[in-house]
Amino acid sequence: MAQQAYMAETDGGGPGTGRPGGRFRRLLRRLTAGWRGDRRIWRRGLLTAAVAVGLAAVMAAHSRIPNAVGNLGSLTETFLPWCGLLLPVLLLIALVRRSATALIALVLPVAVWLDLFGGLLFDKTGTGGDLMVVSHNVNADNADPSGTARSVAASGADVLALEELKASAVPVYERTLATTYEHHAVVGTVGLWSKYPISDVRAVDIKLGWKRAMRATVATPSGPVAVYVAHLPSVRVKLEAGFTARQRDKSADALGEAIADEALPRKILLGDLNGTMNDRALNAITSQLRSPQGAAGDGFGFSWPAAFPMARIDQILITGVEPVSSWTLPETGSDHLPIAARVKVDTETS
């Protein structure tokens, strides 16, 4: 009866009726009407085709865009996934213009974008793992540090890294997290809280003149792990100077050197790196470590700004352990979202 009623309603042909997708098909027929026999479909839309080819070139050769002027290359790489938003716009223009040339040219940027980011469209989250880690830039101006601390502690993380710790707020975080984490260490503006013993805690010199990075050994049940916590310098976009990131780049190189000198084979880096995995300026770090988000995450995992995330500048990077899952946590009182990952420290067991 329900099927008959549905057929009776859709057969009427009135406004809003028809099979699912009927409106889209009618729109598509309207857009493509008159294409057959129209020789101008190859001459129209040449500008749109040129833009499509240019977009493909930018995405495919982003590493060759020079940083000499305003760090334009790094700026492009930071927001590179968003180039995909231009693809449906170009498709719509090509259809409206009835341009076969533009439609064919559009295949290039679509293929390049899918090659770069297509894997992030699928959920690769696994199950299991013997260590959960969380990283969060809590924001020095956070009006509710205790609420933020309770929120990240409720995630169930075994190891928790916090960045941008204001000196006056550190006691609040320590008191709030004490019931969940028996062990912790704070170095400058970064801190590490752990359910497992921490040893060999020391500052990592990232060439700033003050302490914004640390290293510690966490004695997990599956073996020791070298855990780094870092907050690289912020970058700015200025009209007169472009994407200013010289100090960030210098600190990234220094952090990369420290990680390369690490004696322990299992390494985890947690922190706000103020850069994405695509940003060439972080090569000293990303050439050694991989992101669980890319290997075992669901989506892009954008973390900043919290109100409308546009980039993943907060990172969990690993080597010597296996990624199992990666995700972002709910918004706190910070302008960053917390990020989480579950990894397998004991890689010798299946």
Coordinates of N, CA, C and O in Angstrom, one line a residue, residues 96-240:
V96 N 27.4 25.6 -17.7 CA 26.6 26.7 -18.1 C 27.1 27.3 -19.5 O 26.3 27.7 -20.4
R97 N 28.4 27.2 -19.7 CA 29.0 27.7 -20.9 C 28.9 26.7 -22.0 O 29.2 27.0 -23.2
R98 N 28.5 25.5 -21.7 CA 28.4 24.4 -22.7 C 29.8 24.2 -23.4 O 29.9 24.3 -24.6
S99 N 30.8 24.0 -22.6 CA 32.1 24.0 -23.1 C 32.7 22.6 -22.9 O 33.0 22.2 -21.7
A100 N 32.8 21.8 -23.9 CA 33.5 20.5 -23.9 C 34.9 20.6 -23.5 O 35.5 19.8 -22.8
T101 N 35.6 21.7 -24.0 CA 37.0 21.9 -23.7 C 37.2 22.1 -22.2 O 38.2 21.5 -21.7
A102 N 36.4 22.9 -21.6 CA 36.6 23.1 -20.2 C 36.3 21.8 -19.4 O 37.0 21.6 -18.4
L103 N 35.3 21.1 -19.8 CA 35.0 19.8 -19.1 C 36.2 18.8 -19.2 O 36.5 18.2 -18.2
I104 N 36.8 18.7 -20.3 CA 37.9 17.8 -20.5 C 39.1 18.3 -19.7 O 39.8 17.6 -19.0
A105 N 39.3 19.6 -19.7 CA 40.4 20.2 -18.9 C 40.3 20.0 -17.4 O 41.2 19.9 -16.7
L106 N 39.0 20.0 -17.0 CA 38.7 19.8 -15.6 C 39.1 18.5 -15.0 O 39.3 18.3 -13.8
V107 N 39.3 17.5 -15.9 CA 39.7 16.2 -15.5 C 41.1 16.3 -14.8 O 41.4 15.5 -13.9
L108 N 42.0 17.2 -15.3 CA 43.3 17.3 -14.7 C 43.3 17.7 -13.2 O 43.9 17.0 -12.4
P109 N 42.7 18.8 -12.8 CA 42.7 19.2 -11.4 C 42.0 18.2 -10.5 O 42.4 17.9 -9.4
V110 N 40.9 17.6 -11.1 CA 40.2 16.5 -10.3 C 41.1 15.4 -10.0 O 41.2 14.9 -8.9
A111 N 41.9 14.9 -11.0 CA 42.8 13.8 -10.8 C 43.9 14.1 -9.9 O 44.3 13.3 -9.0
V112 N 44.4 15.3 -10.0 CA 45.5 15.7 -9.1 C 45.0 15.8 -7.6 O 45.7 15.4 -6.7
W113 N 43.9 16.5 -7.4 CA 43.3 16.6 -6.1 C 43.1 15.2 -5.5 O 43.4 15.0 -4.3
L114 N 42.5 14.3 -6.2 CA 42.2 13.0 -5.7 C 43.5 12.2 -5.4 O 43.5 11.5 -4.4
D115 N 44.5 12.5 -6.2 CA 45.8 11.8 -5.9 C 46.4 12.3 -4.6 O 47.0 11.6 -3.8
L116 N 46.2 13.6 -4.3 CA 46.8 14.2 -3.1 C 46.0 13.9 -1.9 O 46.5 13.6 -0.8
F117 N 44.7 14.0 -2.0 CA 43.8 14.0 -0.8 C 42.7 12.9 -0.9 O 41.9 12.8 0.1
G118 N 42.6 12.2 -2.0 CA 41.5 11.3 -2.1 C 41.5 10.2 -1.0 O 40.4 9.8 -0.5
G119 N 42.6 9.8 -0.5 CA 42.7 8.8 0.5 C 42.1 9.3 1.8 O 41.7 8.5 2.7
L120 N 42.1 10.6 2.0 CA 41.5 11.2 3.3 C 40.0 11.2 3.3 O 39.4 11.5 4.3
L121 N 39.4 10.9 2.1 CA 37.9 10.9 2.1 C 37.3 9.6 2.6 O 36.1 9.5 2.8
F122 N 38.2 8.6 2.9 CA 37.7 7.3 3.4 C 38.1 7.1 4.8 O 39.2 7.5 5.3
D123 N 37.3 6.5 5.6 CA 37.5 6.2 7.0 C 38.5 5.0 7.1 O 38.1 3.9 6.7
K124 N 39.7 5.2 7.6 CA 40.7 4.1 7.7 C 40.9 3.7 9.2 O 41.8 3.1 9.5
T125 N 39.9 4.2 10.0 CA 40.0 3.9 11.5 C 40.0 2.5 11.8 O 39.2 1.7 11.3
G126 N 41.0 2.0 12.6 CA 41.1 0.6 13.0 C 40.7 0.5 14.5 O 40.2 1.4 15.1
T127 N 40.8 -0.7 15.0 CA 40.4 -1.0 16.4 C 41.7 -1.5 17.1 O 42.6 -2.0 16.5
G128 N 41.6 -1.4 18.4 CA 42.7 -1.9 19.2 C 43.7 -0.8 19.5 O 43.4 0.4 19.6
G129 N 45.0 -1.2 19.6 CA 46.0 -0.3 20.0 C 46.2 -0.4 21.5 O 45.3 -0.7 22.3
D130 N 47.4 -0.1 22.0 CA 47.7 -0.2 23.4 C 48.1 1.2 24.0 O 48.6 1.2 25.2
L131 N 48.0 2.3 23.3 CA 48.4 3.6 23.8 C 47.5 4.6 23.1 O 47.6 4.7 21.9
M132 N 46.8 5.4 23.9 CA 46.1 6.6 23.4 C 46.8 7.9 23.8 O 47.1 8.1 25.0
V133 N 47.0 8.7 22.8 CA 47.7 10.0 23.1 C 46.8 11.1 22.6 O 46.0 11.0 21.6
V134 N 46.9 12.3 23.3 CA 46.1 13.5 23.0 C 47.0 14.7 23.0 O 47.9 14.7 23.9
S135 N 46.8 15.6 22.1 CA 47.6 16.8 22.1 C 46.6 18.0 22.0 O 45.6 17.9 21.2
H136 N 46.9 19.0 22.8 CA 45.9 20.2 22.7 C 46.7 21.5 23.0 O 47.3 21.6 24.1
N137 N 46.5 22.4 22.1 CA 47.0 23.8 22.4 C 45.8 24.4 23.2 O 44.7 24.7 22.6
V138 N 46.0 24.7 24.5 CA 44.9 25.1 25.3 C 44.6 26.6 25.3 O 43.6 27.1 25.8
N139 N 45.5 27.4 24.6 CA 45.3 28.8 24.5 C 45.7 29.5 25.8 O 45.0 29.3 26.8
A140 N 46.7 30.4 25.8 CA 47.1 31.1 27.0 C 46.0 32.0 27.5 O 45.9 32.2 28.7
D141 N 45.1 32.4 26.7 CA 44.0 33.3 27.1 C 42.7 32.5 27.4 O 41.6 33.0 27.5
N142 N 42.8 31.2 27.6 CA 41.7 30.3 27.9 C 41.0 30.8 29.2 O 41.6 30.8 30.3
A143 N 39.7 31.1 29.1 CA 39.0 31.6 30.3 C 38.5 30.5 31.2 O 38.1 30.7 32.3
D144 N 38.6 29.2 30.8 CA 38.2 28.1 31.6 C 39.2 26.9 31.5 O 38.9 25.9 31.0
P145 N 40.4 27.1 32.1 CA 41.4 26.1 32.0 C 41.0 24.8 32.8 O 41.3 23.7 32.3
S146 N 40.2 24.9 33.8 CA 39.8 23.7 34.5 C 38.8 22.9 33.7 O 38.9 21.6 33.6
G147 N 37.9 23.6 33.0 CA 37.0 22.9 32.1 C 37.7 22.2 30.9 O 37.3 21.1 30.6
T148 N 38.7 22.9 30.4 CA 39.4 22.3 29.3 C 40.2 21.1 29.8 O 40.2 20.1 29.1
A149 N 40.8 21.2 31.0 CA 41.5 20.0 31.5 C 40.6 18.8 31.7 O 40.9 17.7 31.4
R150 N 39.4 19.1 32.3 CA 38.4 18.0 32.5 C 38.0 17.4 31.2 O 37.8 16.2 31.1
S151 N 37.8 18.2 30.2 CA 37.4 17.7 28.9 C 38.4 16.8 28.2 O 38.0 15.7 27.7
V152 N 39.7 17.2 28.2 CA 40.7 16.3 27.6 C 41.0 15.1 28.4 O 41.2 14.0 27.9
A153 N 40.8 15.2 29.7 CA 41.1 14.0 30.6 C 40.0 13.0 30.4 O 40.2 11.8 30.4
A154 N 38.7 13.5 30.1 CA 37.6 12.6 29.9 C 37.8 11.8 28.6 O 37.0 10.9 28.3
S155 N 38.7 12.2 27.7 CA 38.9 11.5 26.5 C 39.4 10.1 26.7 O 39.3 9.2 25.8
G156 N 40.0 9.8 27.8 CA 40.6 8.5 28.1 C 42.0 8.4 27.7 O 42.6 7.3 27.7
A157 N 42.7 9.5 27.4 CA 44.1 9.5 26.9 C 45.0 8.9 28.0 O 44.9 9.2 29.2
D158 N 46.0 8.1 27.6 CA 47.0 7.6 28.5 C 48.1 8.6 28.6 O 48.7 8.7 29.7
V159 N 48.4 9.3 27.5 CA 49.4 10.4 27.5 C 48.8 11.6 26.9 O 48.2 11.6 25.9
L160 N 48.9 12.7 27.7 CA 48.3 14.0 27.3 C 49.4 15.1 27.2 O 50.1 15.3 28.2
A161 N 49.4 15.8 26.1 CA 50.3 16.9 25.9 C 49.5 18.2 25.8 O 48.6 18.2 25.1
L162 N 50.0 19.2 26.5 CA 49.3 20.5 26.5 C 50.3 21.5 26.1 O 51.5 21.5 26.5
E163 N 49.9 22.5 25.2 CA 50.8 23.5 24.7 C 50.2 24.9 25.0 O 49.0 25.0 25.2
E164 N 51.0 25.9 25.0 CA 50.6 27.3 25.3 C 50.1 27.4 26.8 O 49.0 28.0 27.0
L165 N 50.8 26.8 27.7 CA 50.4 26.9 29.1 C 50.9 28.2 29.7 O 52.1 28.5 29.7
K166 N 49.9 28.9 30.2 CA 50.2 30.2 30.9 C 50.7 29.9 32.3 O 50.1 29.0 33.0
A167 N 51.8 30.5 32.8 CA 52.3 30.2 34.1 C 51.3 30.2 35.2 O 51.3 29.3 36.0
S168 N 50.4 31.2 35.2 CA 49.4 31.3 36.2 C 48.4 30.2 36.1 O 47.7 29.9 37.1
A169 N 48.2 29.6 35.0 CA 47.2 28.5 34.8 C 47.7 27.1 35.0 O 46.9 26.2 35.2
V170 N 49.1 27.0 35.1 CA 49.7 25.7 35.3 C 49.1 25.0 36.5 O 48.8 23.8 36.5
P171 N 49.1 25.7 37.7 CA 48.5 25.0 38.9 C 47.1 24.5 38.7 O 46.7 23.5 39.3
V172 N 46.3 25.2 37.9 CA 44.9 24.8 37.7 C 44.9 23.5 36.9 O 44.2 22.5 37.3
Y173 N 45.7 23.4 35.9 CA 45.8 22.1 35.1 C 46.4 21.0 36.0 O 45.9 19.9 35.9
E174 N 47.4 21.3 36.8 CA 47.9 20.3 37.6 C 46.9 19.7 38.6 O 46.8 18.5 38.8
R175 N 46.2 20.6 39.3 CA 45.2 20.1 40.2 C 44.0 19.3 39.5 O 43.6 18.3 40.0
T176 N 43.6 19.8 38.4 CA 42.5 19.2 37.7 C 42.8 17.8 37.2 O 42.0 16.9 37.2
L177 N 44.0 17.7 36.7 CA 44.5 16.5 36.0 C 45.1 15.5 37.0 O 45.4 14.3 36.6
A178 N 45.3 15.9 38.2 CA 46.0 15.0 39.2 C 45.3 13.7 39.5 O 46.0 12.6 39.7
T179 N 44.0 13.7 39.5 CA 43.3 12.5 39.8 C 43.3 11.5 38.6 O 43.2 10.3 38.9
T180 N 43.6 11.9 37.4 CA 43.6 11.0 36.3 C 45.1 10.6 35.9 O 45.3 9.5 35.5
Y181 N 46.0 11.5 36.1 CA 47.4 11.3 35.7 C 48.3 11.4 36.9 O 48.4 12.4 37.5
E182 N 48.9 10.3 37.2 CA 49.8 10.2 38.3 C 51.2 10.9 38.1 O 51.8 11.4 39.0
H183 N 51.5 11.0 36.8 CA 52.8 11.5 36.4 C 52.7 12.7 35.5 O 51.9 12.7 34.6
H184 N 53.5 13.7 35.7 CA 53.5 14.9 34.8 C 54.7 15.7 34.9 O 55.5 15.6 35.9
A185 N 55.0 16.4 33.9 CA 56.2 17.3 33.8 C 55.8 18.5 33.0 O 55.1 18.4 32.0
V186 N 56.2 19.7 33.4 CA 56.0 20.9 32.7 C 57.3 21.6 32.4 O 58.1 21.8 33.4
V187 N 57.6 22.0 31.2 CA 58.8 22.6 30.8 C 58.4 23.9 30.0 O 57.9 23.8 28.9
G188 N 58.6 25.0 30.6 CA 58.3 26.3 30.0 C 56.8 26.4 29.8 O 56.0 26.3 30.7
T189 N 56.3 26.5 28.5 CA 54.9 26.6 28.2 C 54.3 25.3 27.6 O 53.2 25.3 27.1
V190 N 55.0 24.2 27.8 CA 54.5 22.9 27.3 C 54.5 21.9 28.5 O 55.4 22.0 29.4
G191 N 53.6 21.0 28.5 CA 53.5 20.0 29.6 C 53.1 18.6 29.1 O 52.5 18.5 28.0
L192 N 53.4 17.6 29.9 CA 53.1 16.2 29.6 C 52.5 15.6 30.8 O 53.1 15.6 31.9
W193 N 51.4 15.0 30.6 CA 50.7 14.2 31.7 C 50.6 12.8 31.2 O 50.2 12.5 30.1
S194 N 50.8 11.8 32.1 CA 50.9 10.4 31.8 C 50.4 9.5 32.9 O 50.6 9.8 34.1
K195 N 49.7 8.5 32.5 CA 49.3 7.4 33.4 C 50.4 6.5 33.7 O 50.3 5.7 34.7
Y196 N 51.5 6.6 32.9 CA 52.7 5.7 33.1 C 53.9 6.6 33.5 O 53.9 7.8 33.3
P197 N 54.8 6.0 34.2 CA 56.0 6.7 34.7 C 56.7 7.5 33.6 O 56.8 7.1 32.5
I198 N 57.2 8.7 34.0 CA 57.9 9.6 33.1 C 59.3 9.7 33.6 O 59.6 9.9 34.9
S199 N 60.3 9.7 32.8 CA 61.7 9.9 33.2 C 62.5 10.6 32.1 O 61.9 10.9 31.0
D200 N 63.7 11.0 32.4 CA 64.6 11.7 31.5 C 63.9 12.9 30.8 O 63.9 13.0 29.6
V201 N 63.3 13.7 31.6 CA 62.6 14.9 31.1 C 63.7 16.0 30.9 O 64.5 16.3 31.8
R202 N 63.6 16.6 29.7 CA 64.5 17.8 29.5 C 63.9 18.7 28.4 O 63.1 18.2 27.6
A203 N 64.4 19.9 28.5 CA 63.9 20.9 27.4 C 64.6 20.6 26.1 O 65.7 20.0 26.1
V204 N 64.0 20.9 25.0 CA 64.5 20.8 23.7 C 64.7 22.2 23.2 O 63.8 23.0 23.1
D205 N 66.0 22.5 22.8 CA 66.3 23.8 22.3 C 65.8 23.9 20.8 O 66.3 23.3 19.9
I206 N 64.8 24.8 20.6 CA 64.3 25.0 19.3 C 64.6 26.4 18.8 O 63.9 27.0 18.0
K207 N 65.7 27.0 19.4 CA 66.3 28.2 18.9 C 65.4 29.4 19.1 O 65.3 30.3 18.2
L208 N 64.7 29.5 20.3 CA 63.8 30.6 20.5 C 64.3 31.5 21.6 O 63.9 32.7 21.7
G209 N 65.1 31.0 22.5 CA 65.5 31.8 23.6 C 64.6 31.5 24.9 O 65.0 32.0 26.0
W210 N 63.5 30.8 24.7 CA 62.7 30.4 25.9 C 62.2 29.0 25.5 O 62.3 28.5 24.4
K211 N 61.6 28.4 26.6 CA 61.3 26.9 26.5 C 59.9 26.7 26.0 O 58.9 27.1 26.6
R212 N 59.8 26.1 24.8 CA 58.5 25.7 24.2 C 58.5 24.3 23.6 O 57.7 24.0 22.8
A213 N 59.5 23.5 24.0 CA 59.6 22.1 23.6 C 60.3 21.3 24.7 O 61.1 21.8 25.4
M214 N 59.8 20.1 24.8 CA 60.4 19.2 25.8 C 60.4 17.7 25.3 O 59.8 17.4 24.3
R215 N 61.2 16.9 26.0 CA 61.3 15.5 25.6 C 61.3 14.7 26.9 O 61.8 15.1 27.9
A216 N 60.6 13.5 26.9 CA 60.5 12.7 28.1 C 60.4 11.2 27.6 O 60.0 10.9 26.5
T217 N 60.8 10.3 28.5 CA 60.6 8.9 28.2 C 59.4 8.4 29.0 O 59.3 8.6 30.2
V218 N 58.4 7.8 28.3 CA 57.2 7.3 29.0 C 57.4 5.8 29.0 O 57.5 5.1 27.9
A219 N 57.3 5.2 30.2 CA 57.4 3.8 30.4 C 56.1 3.1 30.2 O 55.4 2.8 31.2
T220 N 55.7 2.8 29.0 CA 54.4 2.2 28.7 C 54.5 0.7 29.0 O 55.6 0.2 29.1
P221 N 53.4 0.0 29.3 CA 53.5 -1.4 29.5 C 54.1 -2.2 28.4 O 54.6 -3.3 28.6
S222 N 54.1 -1.6 27.2 CA 54.7 -2.3 26.0 C 56.1 -1.9 25.7 O 56.6 -2.3 24.7
G223 N 56.6 -1.0 26.5 CA 58.0 -0.6 26.3 C 58.2 0.9 26.3 O 57.2 1.6 26.3
P224 N 59.4 1.4 26.5 CA 59.6 2.8 26.6 C 59.4 3.5 25.2 O 59.7 3.0 24.2
V225 N 58.8 4.8 25.3 CA 58.6 5.6 24.2 C 59.1 7.0 24.4 O 58.9 7.6 25.5
A226 N 59.9 7.5 23.5 CA 60.3 8.9 23.6 C 59.2 9.8 23.1 O 58.8 9.7 21.9
V227 N 58.7 10.7 24.0 CA 57.6 11.5 23.7 C 58.1 13.0 23.6 O 58.7 13.5 24.6
Y228 N 57.9 13.6 22.5 CA 58.3 15.1 22.4 C 57.0 15.9 22.4 O 56.0 15.5 21.8
V229 N 57.1 17.0 23.1 CA 56.0 18.0 23.1 C 56.5 19.3 22.6 O 57.6 19.8 23.1
A230 N 55.9 19.9 21.6 CA 56.5 21.1 21.0 C 55.4 22.1 20.6 O 54.3 21.7 20.2
H231 N 55.7 23.4 20.7 CA 54.9 24.4 20.2 C 55.8 25.4 19.4 O 56.5 26.2 19.9
L232 N 55.7 25.2 18.1 CA 56.6 26.0 17.2 C 56.0 27.4 17.1 O 54.8 27.6 17.3
P233 N 56.9 28.4 16.8 CA 56.4 29.7 16.7 C 55.3 29.9 15.7 O 55.2 29.2 14.7
S234 N 54.5 30.9 16.0 CA 53.3 31.2 15.2 C 53.8 31.8 13.9 O 54.8 32.4 13.8
V235 N 52.9 31.7 12.9 CA 53.1 32.4 11.6 C 52.1 33.4 11.4 O 51.0 33.4 12.0
R236 N 52.3 34.4 10.6 CA 51.4 35.5 10.4 C 51.3 35.8 8.9 O 52.2 35.6 8.1
V237 N 50.1 36.2 8.5 CA 49.9 36.6 7.1 C 49.8 38.2 7.1 O 48.8 38.7 7.7
K238 N 50.7 38.8 6.5 CA 50.8 40.3 6.6 C 50.8 40.8 5.1 O 51.4 40.3 4.2
L239 N 50.0 41.9 4.9 CA 50.0 42.5 3.6 C 51.3 42.9 3.1 O 51.7 42.8 1.9
E240 N 52.2 43.4 4.0 CA 53.5 44.0 3.6 C 54.5 42.9 3.5 O 55.6 43.1 2.9

